[in-house]
GROMACS .gro file of C-alpha atoms in nm:
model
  356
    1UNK     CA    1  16.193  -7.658  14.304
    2UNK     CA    2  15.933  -7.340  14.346
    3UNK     CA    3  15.806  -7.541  14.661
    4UNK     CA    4  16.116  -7.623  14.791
    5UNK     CA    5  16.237  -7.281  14.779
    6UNK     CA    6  15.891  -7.142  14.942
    7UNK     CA    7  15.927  -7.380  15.252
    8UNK     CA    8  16.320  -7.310  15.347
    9UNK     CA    9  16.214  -6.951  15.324
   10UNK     CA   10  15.886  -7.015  15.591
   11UNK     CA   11  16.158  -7.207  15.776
   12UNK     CA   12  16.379  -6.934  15.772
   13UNK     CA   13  16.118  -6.680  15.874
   14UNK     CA   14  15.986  -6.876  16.190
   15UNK     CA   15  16.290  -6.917  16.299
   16UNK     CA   16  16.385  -6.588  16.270
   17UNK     CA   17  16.095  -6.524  16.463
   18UNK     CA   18  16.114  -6.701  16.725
   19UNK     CA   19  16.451  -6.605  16.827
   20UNK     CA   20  16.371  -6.278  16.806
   21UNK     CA   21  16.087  -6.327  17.059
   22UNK     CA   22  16.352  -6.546  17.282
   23UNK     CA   23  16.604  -6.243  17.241
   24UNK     CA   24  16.327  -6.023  17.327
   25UNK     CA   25  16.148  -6.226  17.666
   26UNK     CA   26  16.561  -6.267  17.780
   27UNK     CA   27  16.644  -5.864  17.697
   28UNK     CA   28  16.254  -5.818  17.952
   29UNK     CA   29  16.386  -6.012  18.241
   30UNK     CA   30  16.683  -5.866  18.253
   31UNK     CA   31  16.587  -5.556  18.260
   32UNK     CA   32  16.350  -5.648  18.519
   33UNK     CA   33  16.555  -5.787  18.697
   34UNK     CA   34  16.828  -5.471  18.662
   35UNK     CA   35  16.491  -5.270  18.783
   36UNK     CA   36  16.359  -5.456  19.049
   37UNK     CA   37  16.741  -5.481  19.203
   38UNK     CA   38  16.793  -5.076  19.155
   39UNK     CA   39  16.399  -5.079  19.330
   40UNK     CA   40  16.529  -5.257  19.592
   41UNK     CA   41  16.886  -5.088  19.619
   42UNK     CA   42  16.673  -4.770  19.653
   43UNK     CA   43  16.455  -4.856  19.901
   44UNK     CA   44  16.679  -5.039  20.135
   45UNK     CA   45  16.857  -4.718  20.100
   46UNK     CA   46  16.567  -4.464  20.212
   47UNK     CA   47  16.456  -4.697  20.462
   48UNK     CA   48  16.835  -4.722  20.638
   49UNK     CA   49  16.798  -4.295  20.626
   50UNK     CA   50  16.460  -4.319  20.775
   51UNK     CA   51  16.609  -4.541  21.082
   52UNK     CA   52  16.841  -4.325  21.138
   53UNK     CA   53  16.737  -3.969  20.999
   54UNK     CA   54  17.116  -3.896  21.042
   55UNK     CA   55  17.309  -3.674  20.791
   56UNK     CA   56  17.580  -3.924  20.869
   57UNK     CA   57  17.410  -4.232  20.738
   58UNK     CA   58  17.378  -4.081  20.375
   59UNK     CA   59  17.765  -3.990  20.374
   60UNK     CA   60  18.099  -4.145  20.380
   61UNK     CA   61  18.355  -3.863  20.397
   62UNK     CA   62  18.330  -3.510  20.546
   63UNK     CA   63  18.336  -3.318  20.192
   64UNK     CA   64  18.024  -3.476  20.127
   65UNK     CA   65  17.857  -3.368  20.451
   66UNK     CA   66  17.942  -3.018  20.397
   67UNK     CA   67  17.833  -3.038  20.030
   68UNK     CA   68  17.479  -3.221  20.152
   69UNK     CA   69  17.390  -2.966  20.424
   70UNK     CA   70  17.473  -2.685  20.215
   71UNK     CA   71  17.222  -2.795  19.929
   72UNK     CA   72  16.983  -2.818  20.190
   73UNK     CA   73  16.991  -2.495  20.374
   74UNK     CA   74  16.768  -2.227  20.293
   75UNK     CA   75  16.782  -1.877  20.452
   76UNK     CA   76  16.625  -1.839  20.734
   77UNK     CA   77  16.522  -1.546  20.961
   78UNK     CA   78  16.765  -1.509  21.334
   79UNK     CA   79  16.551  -1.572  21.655
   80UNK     CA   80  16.571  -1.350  21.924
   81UNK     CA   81  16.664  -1.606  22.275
   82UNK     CA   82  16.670  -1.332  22.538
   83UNK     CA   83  16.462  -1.281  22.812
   84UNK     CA   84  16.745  -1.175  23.046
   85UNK     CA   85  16.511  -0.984  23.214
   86UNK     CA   86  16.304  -1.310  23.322
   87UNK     CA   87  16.555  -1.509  23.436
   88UNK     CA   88  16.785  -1.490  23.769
   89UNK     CA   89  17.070  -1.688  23.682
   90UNK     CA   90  17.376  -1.586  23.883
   91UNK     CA   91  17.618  -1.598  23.647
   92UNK     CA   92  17.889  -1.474  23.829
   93UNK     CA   93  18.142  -1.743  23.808
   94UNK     CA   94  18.103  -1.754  23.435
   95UNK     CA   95  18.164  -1.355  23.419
   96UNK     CA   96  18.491  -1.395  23.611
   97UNK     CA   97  18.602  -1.628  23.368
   98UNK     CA   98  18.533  -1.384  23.111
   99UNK     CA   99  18.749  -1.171  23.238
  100UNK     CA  100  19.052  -1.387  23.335
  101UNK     CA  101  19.042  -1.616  23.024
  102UNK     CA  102  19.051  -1.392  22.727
  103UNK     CA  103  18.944  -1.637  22.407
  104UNK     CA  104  18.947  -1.473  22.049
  105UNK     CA  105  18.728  -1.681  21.777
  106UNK     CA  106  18.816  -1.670  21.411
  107UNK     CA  107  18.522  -1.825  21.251
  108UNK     CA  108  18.610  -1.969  20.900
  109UNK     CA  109  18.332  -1.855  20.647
  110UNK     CA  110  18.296  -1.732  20.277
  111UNK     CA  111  18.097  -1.475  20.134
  112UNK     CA  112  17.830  -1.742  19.982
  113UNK     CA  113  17.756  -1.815  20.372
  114UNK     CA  114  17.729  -1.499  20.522
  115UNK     CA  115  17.346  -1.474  20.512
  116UNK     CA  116  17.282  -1.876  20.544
  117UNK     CA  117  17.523  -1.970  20.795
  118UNK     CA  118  17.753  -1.709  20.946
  119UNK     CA  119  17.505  -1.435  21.060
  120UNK     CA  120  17.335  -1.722  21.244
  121UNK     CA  121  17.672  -1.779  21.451
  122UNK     CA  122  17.702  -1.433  21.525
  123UNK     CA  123  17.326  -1.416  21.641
  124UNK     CA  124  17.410  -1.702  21.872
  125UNK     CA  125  17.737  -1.866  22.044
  126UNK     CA  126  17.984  -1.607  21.872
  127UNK     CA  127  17.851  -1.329  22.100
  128UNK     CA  128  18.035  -1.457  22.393
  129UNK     CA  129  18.372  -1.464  22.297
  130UNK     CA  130  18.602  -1.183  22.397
  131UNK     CA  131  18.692  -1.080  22.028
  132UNK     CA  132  18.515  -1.245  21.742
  133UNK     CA  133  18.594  -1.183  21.380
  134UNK     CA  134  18.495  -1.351  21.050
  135UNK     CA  135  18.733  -1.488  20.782
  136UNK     CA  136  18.653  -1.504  20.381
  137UNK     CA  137  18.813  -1.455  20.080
  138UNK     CA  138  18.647  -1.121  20.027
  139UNK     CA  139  18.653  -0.781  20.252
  140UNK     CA  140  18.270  -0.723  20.394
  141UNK     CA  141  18.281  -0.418  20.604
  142UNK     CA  142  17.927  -0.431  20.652
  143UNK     CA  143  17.877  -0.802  20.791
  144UNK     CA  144  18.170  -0.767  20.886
  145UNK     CA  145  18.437  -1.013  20.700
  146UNK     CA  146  18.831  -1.000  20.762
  147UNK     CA  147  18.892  -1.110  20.326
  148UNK     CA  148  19.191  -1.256  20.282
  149UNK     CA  149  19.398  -1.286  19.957
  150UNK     CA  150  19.334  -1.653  19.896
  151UNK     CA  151  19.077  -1.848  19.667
  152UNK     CA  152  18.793  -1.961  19.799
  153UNK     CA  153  18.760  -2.407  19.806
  154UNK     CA  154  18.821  -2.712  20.053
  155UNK     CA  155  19.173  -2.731  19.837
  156UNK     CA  156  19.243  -2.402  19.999
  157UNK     CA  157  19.160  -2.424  20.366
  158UNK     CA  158  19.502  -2.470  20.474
  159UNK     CA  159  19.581  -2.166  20.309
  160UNK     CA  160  19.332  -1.954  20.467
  161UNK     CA  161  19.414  -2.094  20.793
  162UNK     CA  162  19.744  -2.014  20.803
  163UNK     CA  163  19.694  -1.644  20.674
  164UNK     CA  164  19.388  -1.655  20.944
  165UNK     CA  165  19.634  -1.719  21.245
  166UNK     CA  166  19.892  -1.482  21.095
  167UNK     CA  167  19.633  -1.187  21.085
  168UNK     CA  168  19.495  -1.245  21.424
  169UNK     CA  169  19.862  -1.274  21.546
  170UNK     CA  170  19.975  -0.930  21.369
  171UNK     CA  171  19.639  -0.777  21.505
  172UNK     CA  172  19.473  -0.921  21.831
  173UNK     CA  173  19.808  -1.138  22.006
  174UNK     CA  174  19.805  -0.899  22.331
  175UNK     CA  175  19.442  -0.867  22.371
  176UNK     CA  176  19.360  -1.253  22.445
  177UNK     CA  177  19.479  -1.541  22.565
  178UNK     CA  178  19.353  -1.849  22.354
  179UNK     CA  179  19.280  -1.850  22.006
  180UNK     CA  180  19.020  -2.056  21.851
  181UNK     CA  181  18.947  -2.160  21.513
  182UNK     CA  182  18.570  -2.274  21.429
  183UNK     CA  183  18.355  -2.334  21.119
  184UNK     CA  184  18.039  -2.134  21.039
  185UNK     CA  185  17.805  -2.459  21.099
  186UNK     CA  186  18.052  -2.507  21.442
  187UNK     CA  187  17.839  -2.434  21.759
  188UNK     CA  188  18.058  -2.377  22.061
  189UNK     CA  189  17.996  -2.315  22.429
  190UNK     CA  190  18.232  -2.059  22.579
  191UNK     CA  191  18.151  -2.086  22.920
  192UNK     CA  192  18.254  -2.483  22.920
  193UNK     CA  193  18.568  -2.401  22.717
  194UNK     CA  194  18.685  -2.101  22.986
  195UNK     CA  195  18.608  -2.418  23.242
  196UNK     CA  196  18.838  -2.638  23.064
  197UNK     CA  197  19.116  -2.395  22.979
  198UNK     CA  198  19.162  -2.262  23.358
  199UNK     CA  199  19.358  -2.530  23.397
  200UNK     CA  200  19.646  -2.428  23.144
  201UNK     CA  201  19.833  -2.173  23.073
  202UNK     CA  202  19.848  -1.945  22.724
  203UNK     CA  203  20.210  -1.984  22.778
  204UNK     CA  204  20.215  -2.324  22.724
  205UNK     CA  205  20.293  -2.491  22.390
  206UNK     CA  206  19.874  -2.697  22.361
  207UNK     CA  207  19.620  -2.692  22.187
  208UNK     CA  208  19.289  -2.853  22.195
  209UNK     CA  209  19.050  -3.050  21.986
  210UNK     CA  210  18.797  -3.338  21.918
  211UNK     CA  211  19.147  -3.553  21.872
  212UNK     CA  212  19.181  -3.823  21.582
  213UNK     CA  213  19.474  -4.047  21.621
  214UNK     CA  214  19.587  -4.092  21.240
  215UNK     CA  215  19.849  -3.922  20.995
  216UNK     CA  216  20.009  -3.712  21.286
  217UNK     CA  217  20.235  -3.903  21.573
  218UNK     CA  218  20.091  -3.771  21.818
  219UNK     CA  219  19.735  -3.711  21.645
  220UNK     CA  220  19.578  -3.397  21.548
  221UNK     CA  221  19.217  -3.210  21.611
  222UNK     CA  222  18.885  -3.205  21.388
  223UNK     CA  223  18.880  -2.854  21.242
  224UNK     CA  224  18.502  -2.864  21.229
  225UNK     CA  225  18.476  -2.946  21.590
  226UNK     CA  226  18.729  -2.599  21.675
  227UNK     CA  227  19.043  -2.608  21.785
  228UNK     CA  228  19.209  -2.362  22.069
  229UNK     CA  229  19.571  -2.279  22.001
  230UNK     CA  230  19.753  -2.084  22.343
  231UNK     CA  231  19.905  -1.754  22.267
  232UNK     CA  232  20.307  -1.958  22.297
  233UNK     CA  233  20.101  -2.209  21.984
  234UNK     CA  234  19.965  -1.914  21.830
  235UNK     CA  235  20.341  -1.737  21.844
  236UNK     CA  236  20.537  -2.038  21.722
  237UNK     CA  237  20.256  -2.079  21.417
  238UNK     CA  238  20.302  -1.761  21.288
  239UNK     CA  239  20.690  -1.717  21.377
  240UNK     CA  240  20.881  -2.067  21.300
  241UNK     CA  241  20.554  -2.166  21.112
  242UNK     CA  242  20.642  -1.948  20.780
  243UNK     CA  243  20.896  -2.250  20.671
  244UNK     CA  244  20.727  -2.488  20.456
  245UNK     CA  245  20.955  -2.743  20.557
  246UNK     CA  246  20.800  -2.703  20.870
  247UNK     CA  247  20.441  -2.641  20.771
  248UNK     CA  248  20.238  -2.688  20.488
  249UNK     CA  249  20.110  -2.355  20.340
  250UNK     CA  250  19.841  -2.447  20.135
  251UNK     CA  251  19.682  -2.755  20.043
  252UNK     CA  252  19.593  -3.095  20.168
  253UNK     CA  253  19.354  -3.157  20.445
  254UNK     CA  254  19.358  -2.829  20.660
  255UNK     CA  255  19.289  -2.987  21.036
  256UNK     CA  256  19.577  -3.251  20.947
  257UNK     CA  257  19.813  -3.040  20.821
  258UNK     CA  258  19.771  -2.828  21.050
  259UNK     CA  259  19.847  -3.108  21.342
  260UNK     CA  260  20.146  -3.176  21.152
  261UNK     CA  261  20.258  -2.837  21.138
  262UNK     CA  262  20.180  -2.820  21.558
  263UNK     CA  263  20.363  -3.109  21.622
  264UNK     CA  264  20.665  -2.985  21.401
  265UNK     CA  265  20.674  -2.689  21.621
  266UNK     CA  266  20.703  -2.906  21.945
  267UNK     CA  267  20.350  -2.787  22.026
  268UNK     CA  268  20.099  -3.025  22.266
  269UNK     CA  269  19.817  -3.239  22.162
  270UNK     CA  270  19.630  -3.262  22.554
  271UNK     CA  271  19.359  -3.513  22.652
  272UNK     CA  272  19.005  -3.294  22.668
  273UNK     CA  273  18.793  -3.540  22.797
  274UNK     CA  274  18.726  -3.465  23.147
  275UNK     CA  275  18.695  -3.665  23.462
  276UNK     CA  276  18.465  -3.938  23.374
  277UNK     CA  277  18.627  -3.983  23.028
  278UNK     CA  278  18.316  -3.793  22.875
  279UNK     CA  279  18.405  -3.616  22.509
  280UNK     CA  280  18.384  -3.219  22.500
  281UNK     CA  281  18.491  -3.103  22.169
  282UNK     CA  282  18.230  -3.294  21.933
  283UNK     CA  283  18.328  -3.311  21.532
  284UNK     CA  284  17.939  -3.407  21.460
  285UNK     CA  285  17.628  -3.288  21.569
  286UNK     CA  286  17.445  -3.359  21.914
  287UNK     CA  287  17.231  -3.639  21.796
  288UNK     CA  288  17.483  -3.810  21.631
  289UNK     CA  289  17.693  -3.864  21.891
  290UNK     CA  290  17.406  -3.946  22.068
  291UNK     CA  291  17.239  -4.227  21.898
  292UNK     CA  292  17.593  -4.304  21.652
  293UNK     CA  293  17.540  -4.333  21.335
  294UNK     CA  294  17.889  -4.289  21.223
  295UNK     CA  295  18.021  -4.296  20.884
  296UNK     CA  296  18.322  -4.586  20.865
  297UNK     CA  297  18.628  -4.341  20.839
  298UNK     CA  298  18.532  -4.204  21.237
  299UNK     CA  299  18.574  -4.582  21.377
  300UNK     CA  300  18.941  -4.545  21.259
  301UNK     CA  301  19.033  -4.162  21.343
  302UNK     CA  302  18.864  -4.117  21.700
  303UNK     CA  303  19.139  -4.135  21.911
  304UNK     CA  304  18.816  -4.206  22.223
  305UNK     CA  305  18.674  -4.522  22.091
  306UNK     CA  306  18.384  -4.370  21.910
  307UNK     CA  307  18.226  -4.393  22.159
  308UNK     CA  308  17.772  -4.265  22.173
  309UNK     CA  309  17.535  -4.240  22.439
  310UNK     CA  310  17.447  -3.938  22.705
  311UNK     CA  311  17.780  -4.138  22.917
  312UNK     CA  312  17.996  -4.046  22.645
  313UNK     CA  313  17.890  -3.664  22.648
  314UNK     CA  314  18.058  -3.436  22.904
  315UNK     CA  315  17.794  -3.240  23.049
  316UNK     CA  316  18.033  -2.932  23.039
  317UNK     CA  317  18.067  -2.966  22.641
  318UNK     CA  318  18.272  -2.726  22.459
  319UNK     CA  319  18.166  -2.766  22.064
  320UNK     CA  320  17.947  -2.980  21.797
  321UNK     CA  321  17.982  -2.991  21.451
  322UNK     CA  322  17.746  -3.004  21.134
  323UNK     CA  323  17.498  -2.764  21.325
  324UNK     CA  324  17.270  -2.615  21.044
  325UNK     CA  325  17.137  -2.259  21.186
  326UNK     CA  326  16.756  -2.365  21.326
  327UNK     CA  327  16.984  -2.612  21.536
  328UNK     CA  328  17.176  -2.318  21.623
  329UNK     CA  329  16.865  -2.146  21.785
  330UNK     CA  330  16.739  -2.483  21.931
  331UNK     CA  331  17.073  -2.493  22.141
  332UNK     CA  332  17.074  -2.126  22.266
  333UNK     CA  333  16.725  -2.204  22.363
  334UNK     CA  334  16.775  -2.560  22.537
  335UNK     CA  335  17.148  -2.452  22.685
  336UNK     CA  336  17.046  -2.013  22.799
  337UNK     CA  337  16.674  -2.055  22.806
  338UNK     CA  338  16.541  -2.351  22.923
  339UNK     CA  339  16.488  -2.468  23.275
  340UNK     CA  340  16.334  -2.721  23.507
  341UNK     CA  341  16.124  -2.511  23.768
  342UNK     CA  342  16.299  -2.618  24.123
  343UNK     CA  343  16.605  -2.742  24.023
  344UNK     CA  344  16.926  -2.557  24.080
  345UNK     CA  345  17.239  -2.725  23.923
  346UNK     CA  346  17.541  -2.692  24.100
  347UNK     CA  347  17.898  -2.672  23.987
  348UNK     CA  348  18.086  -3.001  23.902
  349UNK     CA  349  18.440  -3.071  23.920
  350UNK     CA  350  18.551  -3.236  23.566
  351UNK     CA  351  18.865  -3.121  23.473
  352UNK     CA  352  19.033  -3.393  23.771
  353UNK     CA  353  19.318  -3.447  23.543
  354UNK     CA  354  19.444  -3.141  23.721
  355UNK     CA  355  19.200  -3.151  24.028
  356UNK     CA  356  19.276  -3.392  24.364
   0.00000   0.00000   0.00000
């Protein structure tokens, strides 16, 4: 009986035993093979960003651009791209554009950017436009900062807009001619833009963009890349635009509602590209548009094709987007300061649209 007893309990404890050590070899592999699949999710991963050491392979939608080159930019000290007195550019044609198309810049900013991102675009392509003024949710008469009454936050971009084109309305409307709206990591070339824009007039209901072809009818611009509203868009915004029937006043995606809001107002969406089909207003940065690398939403919007390569590039380029400030400087140096000894460029003719 004793005996009996003894061996059911050995029994009982080998077999306990061993199916603890089967529960324990099956709980191993699988978390081996849960490790060796997040090993290899991970490095497949890395090794797609190292091909393309593009911010827009890490990235599927544009909040998470912004909120990945913000996290990465550190404060860094402006540098100084004049030597005016070296160079013997005549710049003449460029100067009478100056004077005959008057553009005003509103640069959208906040007061966490001023010293990481905004003072860099004031340092650089902000100095040539006629009037230039910064927008944030907080006064800064030192930088200086137009502050606005609204929160600061992506939810509230449409907001700020609005009130933006509203102040520069009640303010600058008779001292320019085109009005253009640009982010703080937006790098813009006004002489290529004063180019384009000969060819209308600020009396004309347009406005111009990188276009994407969803949500709006007739499409709508990239508010990253910078969009140019004429002074008859700029007066219908801020005089029919009040209705928010007619536009939205705060909320949703700022670039689209605005485009809704532009087409309510019977203002123009207007091909940019120029003569050879070539993009100018750019809602990523050089490279990417370049080499491609776009994320899978940009395939659907870009009312061009999506197009990459130098062909796809005008060579009179108006804007790129997702420029963190040392690309600022590399492009005032490349675009005002460097040049091949013996080789004068001469003027093109793009804008054939409205040139025979």
């Amino acid at each position: 009986m004793f005996g009996g007893t003894q061996s059911s309990r050995l029994t009982f404890v080998f077999g306990l035993a061993f199916g603890l050590g089967i529960s324990f070899l099956l709980t191993c592999f699988t978390s081996l093979t849960s490790f060796r699949k997040t090993i290899d999710h991970t490095s497949n991963t890395f090794r797609s960003f190292l091909d393309t050491r593009s911010l827009m392979q890490v990235t599927t939608n544009q909040k998470d651009m912004h909120d990945i080159m913000d996290r990465n930019l550190r404060p860094i000290k402006p540098v100084l791209v004049d030597d005016s007195h070296f160079h013997h550019d005549n710049n003449s044609v460029a100067k009478d554009l100056e004077k005959k198309i008057r553009v005003l810049c509103w640069v959208m900013t906040g007061p966490q950017n001023l010293d990481k991102k905004a003072i860099h675009v004031k340092k650089t392509w902000a100095k040539r436009c006629n009037i230039l003024i910064f927008i944030s949710s907080v006064t800064n008469t030192s930088f200086p900062t137009i502050g606005l009454n609204i929160s600061e936050g992506r939810e509230h971009l449409t907001g700020k807009t609005m009130q933006a084109f509203r102040y520069v309305y009640q303010h600058y409307k008779d001292q320019a001619d085109w009005f253009m709206k640009a982010d703080d990591d937006t790098y813009v070339i006004l002489e290529n833009l004063r180019y384009f824009l000969n060819d209308y007039k600020p009396s004309d209901p347009v406005y111009f963009g990188h276009h994407f072809k969803t949500i709006v009818k007739q499409g709508y611009y990239s508010g990253g890349a910078g969009y140019v509203l004429s002074k008859e868009a700029l007066t219908r915004l801020v005089t029919k635009g009040n209705n928010p029937r007619i536009c939205r006043q705060d909320g949703g995606a700022e670039d689209a509602e605005l485009g809704k809001c532009m087409e309510n107002l019977g203002v123009k969406t207007v091909n940019s590209t120029d003569a050879l089909g070539r993009s100018r207003f750019h809602c990523f940065d050089p490279e990417t548009h370049l080499f491609g690398g776009y994320p899978d939403w940009y395939y659907q919007y870009d009312a061009n094709g999506a197009k990459k390569g130098t062909e796809s590039i005008s060579d009179y380029a108006i804007s790129f987007h997702y420029v963190p400030p040392q690309k600022m400087y590399a492009l005032e140096f490349y675009i005002y300061h460097l040049r091949p000894y013996g080789i004068e460029s001469g003027h093109q003719h793009l804008n054939v649209h409205n040139e025979h």
